[in-house]
XYZ file of C-alpha atoms in Angstrom:
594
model
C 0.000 0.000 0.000
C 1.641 3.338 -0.947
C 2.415 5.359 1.843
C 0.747 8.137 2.681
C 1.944 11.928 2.481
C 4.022 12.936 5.740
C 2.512 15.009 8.211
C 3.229 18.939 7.109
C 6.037 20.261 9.518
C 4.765 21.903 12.777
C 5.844 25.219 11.707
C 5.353 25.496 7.789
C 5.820 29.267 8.277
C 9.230 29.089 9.930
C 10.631 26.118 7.554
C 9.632 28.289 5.011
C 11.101 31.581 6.395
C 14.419 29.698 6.864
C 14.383 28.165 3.419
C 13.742 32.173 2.063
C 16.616 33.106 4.156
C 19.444 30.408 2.983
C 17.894 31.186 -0.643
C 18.943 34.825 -0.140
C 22.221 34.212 0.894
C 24.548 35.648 -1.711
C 26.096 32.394 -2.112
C 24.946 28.834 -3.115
C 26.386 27.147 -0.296
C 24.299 27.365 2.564
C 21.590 26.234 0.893
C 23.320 23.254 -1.300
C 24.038 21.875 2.514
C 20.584 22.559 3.715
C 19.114 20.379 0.490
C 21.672 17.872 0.909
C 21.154 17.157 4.858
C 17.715 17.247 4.626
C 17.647 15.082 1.627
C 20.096 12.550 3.449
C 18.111 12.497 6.311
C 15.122 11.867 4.519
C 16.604 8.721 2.685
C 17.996 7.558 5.396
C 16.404 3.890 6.826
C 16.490 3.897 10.675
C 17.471 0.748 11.311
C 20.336 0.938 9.117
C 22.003 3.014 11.584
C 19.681 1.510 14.644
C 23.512 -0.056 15.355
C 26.455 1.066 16.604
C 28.150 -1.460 14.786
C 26.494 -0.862 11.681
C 28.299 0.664 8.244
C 26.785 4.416 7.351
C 24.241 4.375 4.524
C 24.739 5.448 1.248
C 22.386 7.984 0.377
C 23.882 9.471 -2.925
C 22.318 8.809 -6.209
C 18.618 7.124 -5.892
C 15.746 8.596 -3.308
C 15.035 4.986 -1.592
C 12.483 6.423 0.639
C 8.635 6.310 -0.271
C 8.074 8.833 2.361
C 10.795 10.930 0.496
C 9.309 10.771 -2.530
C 5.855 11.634 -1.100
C 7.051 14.958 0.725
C 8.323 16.076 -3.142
C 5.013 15.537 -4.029
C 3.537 17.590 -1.090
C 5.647 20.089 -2.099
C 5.385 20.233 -5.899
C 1.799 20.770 -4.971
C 2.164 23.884 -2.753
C 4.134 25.764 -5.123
C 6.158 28.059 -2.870
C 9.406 29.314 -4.346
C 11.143 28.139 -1.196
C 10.687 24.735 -2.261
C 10.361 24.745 -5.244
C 14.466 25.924 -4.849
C 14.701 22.910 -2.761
C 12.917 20.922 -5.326
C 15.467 21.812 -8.354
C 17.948 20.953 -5.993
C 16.926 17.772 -5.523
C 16.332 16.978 -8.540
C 20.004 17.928 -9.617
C 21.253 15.778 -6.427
C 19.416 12.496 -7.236
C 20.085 10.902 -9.925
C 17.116 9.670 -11.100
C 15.741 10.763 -14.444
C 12.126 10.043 -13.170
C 12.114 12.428 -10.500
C 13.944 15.197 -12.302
C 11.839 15.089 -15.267
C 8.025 15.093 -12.293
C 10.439 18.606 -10.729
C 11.285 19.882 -13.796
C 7.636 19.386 -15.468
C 6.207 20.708 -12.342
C 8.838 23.374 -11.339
C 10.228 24.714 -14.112
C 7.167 27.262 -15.277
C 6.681 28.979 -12.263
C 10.755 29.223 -11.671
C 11.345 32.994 -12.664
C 11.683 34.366 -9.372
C 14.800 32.035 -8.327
C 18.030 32.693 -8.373
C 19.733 32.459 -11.574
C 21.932 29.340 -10.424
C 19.105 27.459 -9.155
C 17.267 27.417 -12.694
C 20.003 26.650 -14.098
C 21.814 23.606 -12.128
C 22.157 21.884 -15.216
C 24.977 23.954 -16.240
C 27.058 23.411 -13.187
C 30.472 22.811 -14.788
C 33.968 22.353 -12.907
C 36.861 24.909 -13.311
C 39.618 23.294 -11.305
C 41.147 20.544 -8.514
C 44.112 20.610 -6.003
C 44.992 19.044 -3.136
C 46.746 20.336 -0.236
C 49.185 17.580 1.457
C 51.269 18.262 4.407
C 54.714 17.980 4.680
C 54.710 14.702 6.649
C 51.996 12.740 4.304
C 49.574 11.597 7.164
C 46.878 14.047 5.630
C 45.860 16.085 3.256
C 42.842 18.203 1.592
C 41.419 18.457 -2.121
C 39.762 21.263 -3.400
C 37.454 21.117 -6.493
C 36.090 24.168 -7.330
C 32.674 24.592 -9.841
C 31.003 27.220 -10.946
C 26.953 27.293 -10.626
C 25.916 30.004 -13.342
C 29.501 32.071 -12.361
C 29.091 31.872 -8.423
C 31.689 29.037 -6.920
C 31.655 26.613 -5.134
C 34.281 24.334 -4.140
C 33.793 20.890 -2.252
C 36.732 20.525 0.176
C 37.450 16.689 1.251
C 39.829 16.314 4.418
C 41.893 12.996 3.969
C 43.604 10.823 6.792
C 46.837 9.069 5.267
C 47.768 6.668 8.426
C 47.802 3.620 6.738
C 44.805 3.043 4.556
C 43.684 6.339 3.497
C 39.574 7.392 3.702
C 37.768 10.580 4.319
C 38.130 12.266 7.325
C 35.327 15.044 6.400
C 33.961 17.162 3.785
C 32.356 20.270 3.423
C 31.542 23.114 0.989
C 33.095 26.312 0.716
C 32.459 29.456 -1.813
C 36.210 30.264 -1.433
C 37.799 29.420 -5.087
C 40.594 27.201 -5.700
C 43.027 29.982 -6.761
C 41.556 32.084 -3.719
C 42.469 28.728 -1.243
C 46.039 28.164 -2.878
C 47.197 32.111 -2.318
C 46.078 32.193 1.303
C 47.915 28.215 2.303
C 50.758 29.672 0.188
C 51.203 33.013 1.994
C 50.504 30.803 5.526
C 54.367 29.838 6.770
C 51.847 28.046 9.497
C 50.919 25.473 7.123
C 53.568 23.177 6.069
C 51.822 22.003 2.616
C 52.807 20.906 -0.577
C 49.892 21.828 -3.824
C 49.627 19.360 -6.026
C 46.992 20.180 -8.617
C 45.354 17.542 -10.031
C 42.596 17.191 -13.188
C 39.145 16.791 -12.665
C 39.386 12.978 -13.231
C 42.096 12.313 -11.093
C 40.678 13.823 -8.664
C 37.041 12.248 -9.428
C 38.861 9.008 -8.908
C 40.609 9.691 -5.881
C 38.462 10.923 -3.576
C 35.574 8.129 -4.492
C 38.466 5.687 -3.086
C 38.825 8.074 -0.462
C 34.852 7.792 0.274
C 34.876 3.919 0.058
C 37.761 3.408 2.231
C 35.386 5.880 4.297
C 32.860 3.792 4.521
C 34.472 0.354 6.131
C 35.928 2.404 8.666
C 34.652 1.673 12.398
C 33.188 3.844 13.871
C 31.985 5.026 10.755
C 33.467 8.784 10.081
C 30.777 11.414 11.614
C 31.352 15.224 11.588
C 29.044 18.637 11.758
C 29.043 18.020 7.829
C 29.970 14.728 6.986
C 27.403 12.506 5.762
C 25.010 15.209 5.913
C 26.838 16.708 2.467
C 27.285 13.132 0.399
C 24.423 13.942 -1.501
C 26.003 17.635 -2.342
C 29.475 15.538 -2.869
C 28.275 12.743 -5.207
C 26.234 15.089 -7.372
C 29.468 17.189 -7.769
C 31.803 13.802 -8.118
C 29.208 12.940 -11.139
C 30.246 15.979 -13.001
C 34.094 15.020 -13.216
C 35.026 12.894 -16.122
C 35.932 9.243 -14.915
C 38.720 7.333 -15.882
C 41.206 8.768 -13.584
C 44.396 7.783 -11.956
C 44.489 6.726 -8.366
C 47.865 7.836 -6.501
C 49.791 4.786 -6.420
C 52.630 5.743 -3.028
C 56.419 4.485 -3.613
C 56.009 0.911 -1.800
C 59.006 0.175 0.393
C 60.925 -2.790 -0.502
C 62.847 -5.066 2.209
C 65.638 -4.106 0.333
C 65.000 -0.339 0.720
C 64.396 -0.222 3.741
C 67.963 -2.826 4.841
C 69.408 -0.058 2.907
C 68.153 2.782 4.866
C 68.850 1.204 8.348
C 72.877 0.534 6.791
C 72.916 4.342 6.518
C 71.401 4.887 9.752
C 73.748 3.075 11.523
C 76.224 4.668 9.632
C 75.278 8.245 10.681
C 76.462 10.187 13.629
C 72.829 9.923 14.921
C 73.061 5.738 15.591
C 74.692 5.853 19.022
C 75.890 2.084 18.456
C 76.133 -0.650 16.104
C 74.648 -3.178 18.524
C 72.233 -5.544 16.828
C 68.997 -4.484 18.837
C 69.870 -0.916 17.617
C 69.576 -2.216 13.797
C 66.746 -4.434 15.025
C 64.858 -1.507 16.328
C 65.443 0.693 13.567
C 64.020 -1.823 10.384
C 61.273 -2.530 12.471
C 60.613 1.568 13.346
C 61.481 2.085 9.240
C 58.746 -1.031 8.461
C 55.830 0.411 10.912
C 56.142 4.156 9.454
C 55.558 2.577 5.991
C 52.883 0.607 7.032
C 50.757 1.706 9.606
C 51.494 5.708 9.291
C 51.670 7.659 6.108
C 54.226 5.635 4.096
C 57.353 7.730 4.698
C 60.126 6.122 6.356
C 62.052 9.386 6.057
C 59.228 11.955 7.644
C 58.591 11.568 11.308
C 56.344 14.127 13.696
C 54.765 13.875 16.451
C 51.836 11.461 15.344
C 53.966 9.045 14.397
C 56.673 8.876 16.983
C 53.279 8.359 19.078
C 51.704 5.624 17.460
C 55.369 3.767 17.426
C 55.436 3.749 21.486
C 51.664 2.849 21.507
C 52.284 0.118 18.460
C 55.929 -1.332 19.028
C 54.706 -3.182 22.649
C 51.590 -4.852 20.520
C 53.579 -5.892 17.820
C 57.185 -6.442 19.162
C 58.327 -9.448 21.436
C 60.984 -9.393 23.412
C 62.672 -8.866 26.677
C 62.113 -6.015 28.554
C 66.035 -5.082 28.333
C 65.268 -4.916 24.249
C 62.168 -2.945 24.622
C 63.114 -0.315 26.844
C 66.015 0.223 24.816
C 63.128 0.960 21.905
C 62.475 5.277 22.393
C 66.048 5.989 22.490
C 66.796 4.139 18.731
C 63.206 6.011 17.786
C 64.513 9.391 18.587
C 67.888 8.494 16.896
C 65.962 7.359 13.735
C 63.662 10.479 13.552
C 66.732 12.790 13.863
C 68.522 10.658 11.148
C 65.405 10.446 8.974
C 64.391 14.457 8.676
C 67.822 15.599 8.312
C 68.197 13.390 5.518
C 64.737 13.956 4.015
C 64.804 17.503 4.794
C 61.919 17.680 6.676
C 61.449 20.990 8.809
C 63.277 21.313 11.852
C 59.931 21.930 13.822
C 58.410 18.330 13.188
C 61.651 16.885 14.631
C 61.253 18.803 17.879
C 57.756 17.872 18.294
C 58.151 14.169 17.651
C 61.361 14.238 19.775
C 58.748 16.265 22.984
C 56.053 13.315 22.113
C 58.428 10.479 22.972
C 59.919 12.091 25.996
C 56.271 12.535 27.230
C 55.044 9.364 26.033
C 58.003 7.416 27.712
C 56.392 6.660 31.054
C 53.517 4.933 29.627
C 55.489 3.289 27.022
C 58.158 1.795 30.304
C 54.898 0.418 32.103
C 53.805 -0.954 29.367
C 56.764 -3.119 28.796
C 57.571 -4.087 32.420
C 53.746 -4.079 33.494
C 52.094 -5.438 30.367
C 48.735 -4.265 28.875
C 45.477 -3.925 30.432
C 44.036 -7.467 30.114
C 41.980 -7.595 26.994
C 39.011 -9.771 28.467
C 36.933 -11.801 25.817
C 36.939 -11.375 22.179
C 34.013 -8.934 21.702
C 35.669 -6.479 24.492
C 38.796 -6.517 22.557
C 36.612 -5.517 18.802
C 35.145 -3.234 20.985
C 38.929 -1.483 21.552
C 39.697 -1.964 18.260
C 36.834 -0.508 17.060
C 36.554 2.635 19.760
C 33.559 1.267 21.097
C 31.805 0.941 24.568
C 34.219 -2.196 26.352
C 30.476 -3.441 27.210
C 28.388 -2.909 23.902
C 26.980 -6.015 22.527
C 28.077 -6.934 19.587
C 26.377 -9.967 17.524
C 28.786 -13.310 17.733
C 28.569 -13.416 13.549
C 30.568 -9.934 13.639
C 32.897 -11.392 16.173
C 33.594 -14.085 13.878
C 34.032 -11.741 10.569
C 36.273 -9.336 12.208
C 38.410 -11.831 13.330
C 38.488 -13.635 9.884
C 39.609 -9.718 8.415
C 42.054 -9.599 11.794
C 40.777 -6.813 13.454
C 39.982 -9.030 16.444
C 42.662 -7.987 19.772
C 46.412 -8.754 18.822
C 46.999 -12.758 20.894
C 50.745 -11.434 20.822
C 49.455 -9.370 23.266
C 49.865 -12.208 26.118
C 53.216 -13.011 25.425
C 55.519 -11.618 28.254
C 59.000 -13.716 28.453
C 59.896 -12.723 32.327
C 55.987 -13.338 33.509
C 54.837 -16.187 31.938
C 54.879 -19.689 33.727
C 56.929 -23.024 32.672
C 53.916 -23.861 31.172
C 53.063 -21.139 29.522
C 56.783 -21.023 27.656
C 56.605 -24.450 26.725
C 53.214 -23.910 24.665
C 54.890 -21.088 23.030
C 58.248 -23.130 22.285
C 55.679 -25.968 20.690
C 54.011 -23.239 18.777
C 57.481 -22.077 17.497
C 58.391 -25.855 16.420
C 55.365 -26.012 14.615
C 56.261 -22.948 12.661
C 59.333 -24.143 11.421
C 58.703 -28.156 11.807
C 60.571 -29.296 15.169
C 62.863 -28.678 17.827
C 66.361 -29.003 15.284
C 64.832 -26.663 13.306
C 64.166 -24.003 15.784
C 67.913 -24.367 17.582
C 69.574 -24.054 13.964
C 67.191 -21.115 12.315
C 69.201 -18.665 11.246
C 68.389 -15.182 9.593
C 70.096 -15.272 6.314
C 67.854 -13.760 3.326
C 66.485 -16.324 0.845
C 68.547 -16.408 -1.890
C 67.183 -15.590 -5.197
C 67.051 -18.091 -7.408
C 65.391 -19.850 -10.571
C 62.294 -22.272 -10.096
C 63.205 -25.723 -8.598
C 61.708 -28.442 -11.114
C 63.153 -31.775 -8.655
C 60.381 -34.079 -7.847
C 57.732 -32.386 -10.065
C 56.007 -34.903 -12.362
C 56.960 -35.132 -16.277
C 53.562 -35.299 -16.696
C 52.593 -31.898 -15.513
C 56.078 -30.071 -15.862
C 55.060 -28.173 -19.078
C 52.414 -26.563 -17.616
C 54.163 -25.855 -14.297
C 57.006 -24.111 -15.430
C 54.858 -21.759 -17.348
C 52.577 -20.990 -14.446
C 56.199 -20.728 -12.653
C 57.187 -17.689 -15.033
C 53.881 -15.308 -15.022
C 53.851 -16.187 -11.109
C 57.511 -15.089 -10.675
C 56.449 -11.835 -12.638
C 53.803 -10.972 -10.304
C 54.950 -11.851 -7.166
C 58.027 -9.413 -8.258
C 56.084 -6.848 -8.644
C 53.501 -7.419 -6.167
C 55.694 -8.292 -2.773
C 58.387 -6.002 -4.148
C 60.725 -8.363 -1.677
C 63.027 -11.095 -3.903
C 62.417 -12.908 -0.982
C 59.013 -13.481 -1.425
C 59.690 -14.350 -4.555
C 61.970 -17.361 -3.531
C 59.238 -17.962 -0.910
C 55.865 -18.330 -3.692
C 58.366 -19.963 -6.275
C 58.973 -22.867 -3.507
C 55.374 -23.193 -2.264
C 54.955 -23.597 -6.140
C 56.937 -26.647 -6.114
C 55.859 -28.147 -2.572
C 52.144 -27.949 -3.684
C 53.275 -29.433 -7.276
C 55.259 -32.199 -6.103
C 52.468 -33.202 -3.793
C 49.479 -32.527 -5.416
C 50.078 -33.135 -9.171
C 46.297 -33.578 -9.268
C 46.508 -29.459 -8.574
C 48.247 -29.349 -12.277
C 46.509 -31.107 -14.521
C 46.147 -29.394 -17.795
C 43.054 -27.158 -18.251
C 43.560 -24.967 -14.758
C 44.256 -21.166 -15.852
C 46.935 -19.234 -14.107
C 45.332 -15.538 -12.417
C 43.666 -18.723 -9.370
C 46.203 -20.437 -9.280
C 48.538 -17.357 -8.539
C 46.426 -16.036 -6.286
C 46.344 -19.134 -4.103
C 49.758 -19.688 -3.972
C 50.962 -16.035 -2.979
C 48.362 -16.761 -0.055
C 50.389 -19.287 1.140
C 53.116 -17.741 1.087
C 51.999 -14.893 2.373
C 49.797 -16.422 5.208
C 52.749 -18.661 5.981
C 54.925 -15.297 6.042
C 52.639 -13.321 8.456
C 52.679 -10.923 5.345
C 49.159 -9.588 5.085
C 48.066 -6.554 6.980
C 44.353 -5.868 7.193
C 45.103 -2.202 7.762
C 46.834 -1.384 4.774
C 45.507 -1.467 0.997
C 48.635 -2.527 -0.572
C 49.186 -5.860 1.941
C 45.462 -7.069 1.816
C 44.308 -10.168 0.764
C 41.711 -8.743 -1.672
C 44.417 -6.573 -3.373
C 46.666 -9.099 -3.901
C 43.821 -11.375 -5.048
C 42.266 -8.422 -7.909
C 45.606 -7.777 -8.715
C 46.543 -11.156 -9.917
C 43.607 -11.308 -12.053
C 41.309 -13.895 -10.084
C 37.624 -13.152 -9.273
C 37.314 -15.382 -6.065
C 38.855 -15.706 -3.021
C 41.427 -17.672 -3.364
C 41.447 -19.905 0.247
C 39.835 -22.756 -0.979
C 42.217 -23.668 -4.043
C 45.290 -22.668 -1.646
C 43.450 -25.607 0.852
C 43.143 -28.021 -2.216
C 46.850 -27.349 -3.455
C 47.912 -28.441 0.242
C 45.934 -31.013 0.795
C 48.708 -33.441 0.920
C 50.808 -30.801 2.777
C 51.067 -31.072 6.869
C 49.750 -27.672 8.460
C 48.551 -26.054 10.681
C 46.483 -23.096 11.190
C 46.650 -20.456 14.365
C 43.978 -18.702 14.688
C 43.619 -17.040 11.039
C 47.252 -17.776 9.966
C 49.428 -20.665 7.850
C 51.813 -22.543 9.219
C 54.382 -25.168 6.757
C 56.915 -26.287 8.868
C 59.647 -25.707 7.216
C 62.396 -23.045 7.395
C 63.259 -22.580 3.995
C 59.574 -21.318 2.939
C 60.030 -18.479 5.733
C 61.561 -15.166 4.902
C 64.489 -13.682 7.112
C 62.074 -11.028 8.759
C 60.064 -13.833 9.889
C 62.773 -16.293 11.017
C 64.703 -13.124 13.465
C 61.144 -12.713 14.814
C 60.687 -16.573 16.060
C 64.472 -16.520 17.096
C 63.501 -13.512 19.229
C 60.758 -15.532 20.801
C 62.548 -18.643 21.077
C 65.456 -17.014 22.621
C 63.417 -14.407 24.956
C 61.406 -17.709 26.351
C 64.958 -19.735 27.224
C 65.967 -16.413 29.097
């Protein structure tokens, strides 16, 4: 049964008299944000966001509400020019040919008295796009300026670069773009680079922006932001497509071995001992990816999130971990000297781990708060309520993403019992397949080298060795990391020596790829949930392959001893484990005989 026409609002007279007052505003703005809230609002289903857990609705193209559509109705019928300015708005906003032609048809004869720019929406064209980054990379702003019948309006979209990078909030402004790049430029307060951009790169970037945006948790809420997606997705449909996304410089193992040499090298490395070097690739590693990608720029932020990170993500002794803020404040003083980053952002990173240092000591003698049960510690991740309910089925699918609490967590070498230290040593001979193996690892890089052909069956050679070449090419260019290479090039022949079956002519190589480099990487602790480039879905698109690829990686090893902990890969065997991985279970192993 259609629904019926809403109830008129309580005070007609005042909606109106604020509607006359925002259309009287010299500029579009105020107005383009009043349409675009209310028309959000409007289209917005309650129990979508009933949840605190839930993902924010996308109101931006089609009116979904019946009640929505009923109200334009209502107000088609009244005829005041108040909303009939709305109206035209709305029917610019939605993109839905139906309800722009029943505005237009109704609208359009009795429009003389508006405002040039709202008869004429149709025209709306853009003039120009630039973003403002700052000098670290952990954020940044783009401007794209249009012009509504000669009066601007630019759509400003703030941008959060710590590891994945999503909109932080957006708003309108009637400031042009050459207006906004002579004020930041005359501003020695801002510390920004201008990049300008064209219309479709910048079309194309900020949509990823907005979808990374929208799996965030909480979801992103600010005085403007989602109240203006309806203003922003109109605006984003009037850029050409086909645009460039920024692809960042990824950091290869190799890069960043090179950058620690140099560090230790500099007057700033106090000593060559090896926790100093350990410290500093794993400081190097986290700044590319779990901050803004830039090894070489450090501030305050991120010499903040290292002393909140390293004790989550590092195990060791306490004598290695304390040792941790002094080798951070050595690296930052190494790493903006050499990048040229201003002197400021060195002092205030240097303040932040002096004040920080406290909390970082108890940390490491004292351990963490205990995270409780599972949903508590999604809760933390997730910057909810510790005692919000959340549904077990979430539980289960955060976990599987790995945005459950870190288990390294409960790993403390000078607290935990016999017992304890035993599971752990079992847990480390399972990861590289018994007790010899764990006293003789070592943590000498894979070598590179050619693909192995011994004990792979005549029968299926041919095709192996070809699957061997394109899967060498992308796992070069994917991992960026020749040991990774060696590493998918050897799971290629484990799984084809014991599962010829696997082989057989007919299979086509994007799957097959894709299952193997998640072994590899599983096996390799490789994938980071957190950050685009070291996801399992981008490694998965990127090597052509339209399904997930666990289930072929499960039928490849089928004849393969594993194990899996919690949602990782274990082989048992040294030689498919990369050197990173190998110094971190020789950290544990030798932290737990301490």
């Amino acid at each position: 049964m259609p629904s019926q026409p809403p109830e008129p609002p309580i005070d007609t007279a005042g909606f109106l008299a604020e509607l006359s007052e925002l259309l009287a505003d010299p500029s579009p703005v105020p107005l383009l944000m009043a349409a675009s809230a209310m028309g959000y609002t409007a289209n917005v289903d309650e129990d979508e966001v009933s949840s605190p857990v839930s993902m924010p609705p996308k109101v931006e193209s089609d009116p979904v509400s019946e009640a929505f559509l009923a109200l334009t109705s209502a107000m088609m019928d009244s005829a005041a020019p108040e909303t009939d300015a709305l109206l035209l708005i709305w029917a610019a906003m939605f993109d839905d040919s139906l309800l722009r032609r029943r505005i237009h048809h109704a609208v359009d004869p009795r429009s003389g008295s508006l405002p040039n720019w709202v008869r004429n929406l149709d025209s709306t064209s853009p003039v120009a796009a630039f973003s403002l980054r700052h000098e670290l990379g952990h954020e940044e702003t783009l401007f794209v300026e249009f012009s509504l019948s000669g009066m601007p309006v630019t759509m400003a979209v703030a941008v959060t670069r710590l590891g994945i990078p999503y909109l932080e909030d957006c708003y309108p402004t009637e400031d042009t773009v050459d207006d906004i790049r002579r004020f930041t430029a005359d501003d020695p307060q801002m510390p920004t680079h201008q990049i300008t951009l064209s219309p479709a790169d910048a079309r194309a970037r900020i949509e990823e922006f907005v979808e990374h945006g929208d799996h965030m948790m909480p979801p992103t809420e600010t005085d403007t932001w989602p109240s203006v997606r309806l203003l922003l997705s109109w605006m984003l449909r009037l850029l050409p497509d086909g645009g460039d996304i920024e692809q960042p410089h990824e950091w290869t193992a190799e890069e960043i071995r090179a950058l620690v040499t140099d560090f230790l090298a500099s007057p700033w490395a106090q000593d060559s001992r090896s926790d100093t070097a350990m410290h500093a690739e794993r400081l190097f590693n986290f700044q590319v990816t779990h901050v803004a990608g830039e090894p070489l720029k450090w501030g305050a932020t991120a010499a903040l999130m290292m002393e909140d990170l390293y004790p989550r993500k590092v195990l060791f002794d306490d004598k290695h971990m304390l040792s941790m803020p002094a080798v951070l404040a050595e690296v930052v003083q190494f790493a903006n000297e050499r990048s040229g980053t201003s002197p400021e952002f060195t002092s205030s990173a240097l303040e932040a781990i002096n004040d920080a240092l406290s909390e970082y000591q108890r940390r490491v003698t004292q351990g963490p708060s205990p995270s409780g049960s599972s949903a508590a510690g999604i809760a933390e991740v997730l910057g909810l309520p510790p005692d919000i309910e959340i549904p077990q089925e979430l539980i289960e699918q955060f976990e599987a993403m790995g945005l459950g609490p870190d288990p390294t967590e409960a790993f403390d070498p000078l607290t935990i019992s016999p017992e304890g230290a035993e599971a752990w040593r079992e847990e480390l001979r399972q990861r590289v397949g018994g007790e010899d193996n764990l006293a003789s690892l070592d943590e000498e890089p894979l070598p590179t080298e050619d693909f192995n052909t011994d004990g792979i069956s005549p029968k299926i050679l041919p095709q192996v060795q070809a699957l061997a070449a394109d899967l060498s090419t992308f796992a070069d260019a994917h991992f960026h990391d020749p040991e990774m290479t060696t590493a998918v090039l050897r799971t290629l022949n484990l799984t084809a020596r014991t599962n010829p079956g696997a082989f057989r002519r007919g299979f086509t190589h994007p799957p097959a790829i894709a299952a193997l480099c998640w072994i590899a990487g599983k096996n390799n602790r490789w994938f980071i949930a957190q950050f685009r480039q070291r996801t399992i879905q981008t490694m998965t698109i990127a090597a052509g392959a339209t399904t997930e690829p666990t289930a072929r990686a499960k039928s490849m090893l089928k004849n393969v001893a594993y194990a899996f902990h919690g949602q990782e890969l274990d082989l048992a065997d040294p030689a498919l484990l990369n050197s990173l991985e190998r110094a971190e279970i020789i950290a544990m192993r030798d932290a737990i005989a301490e």
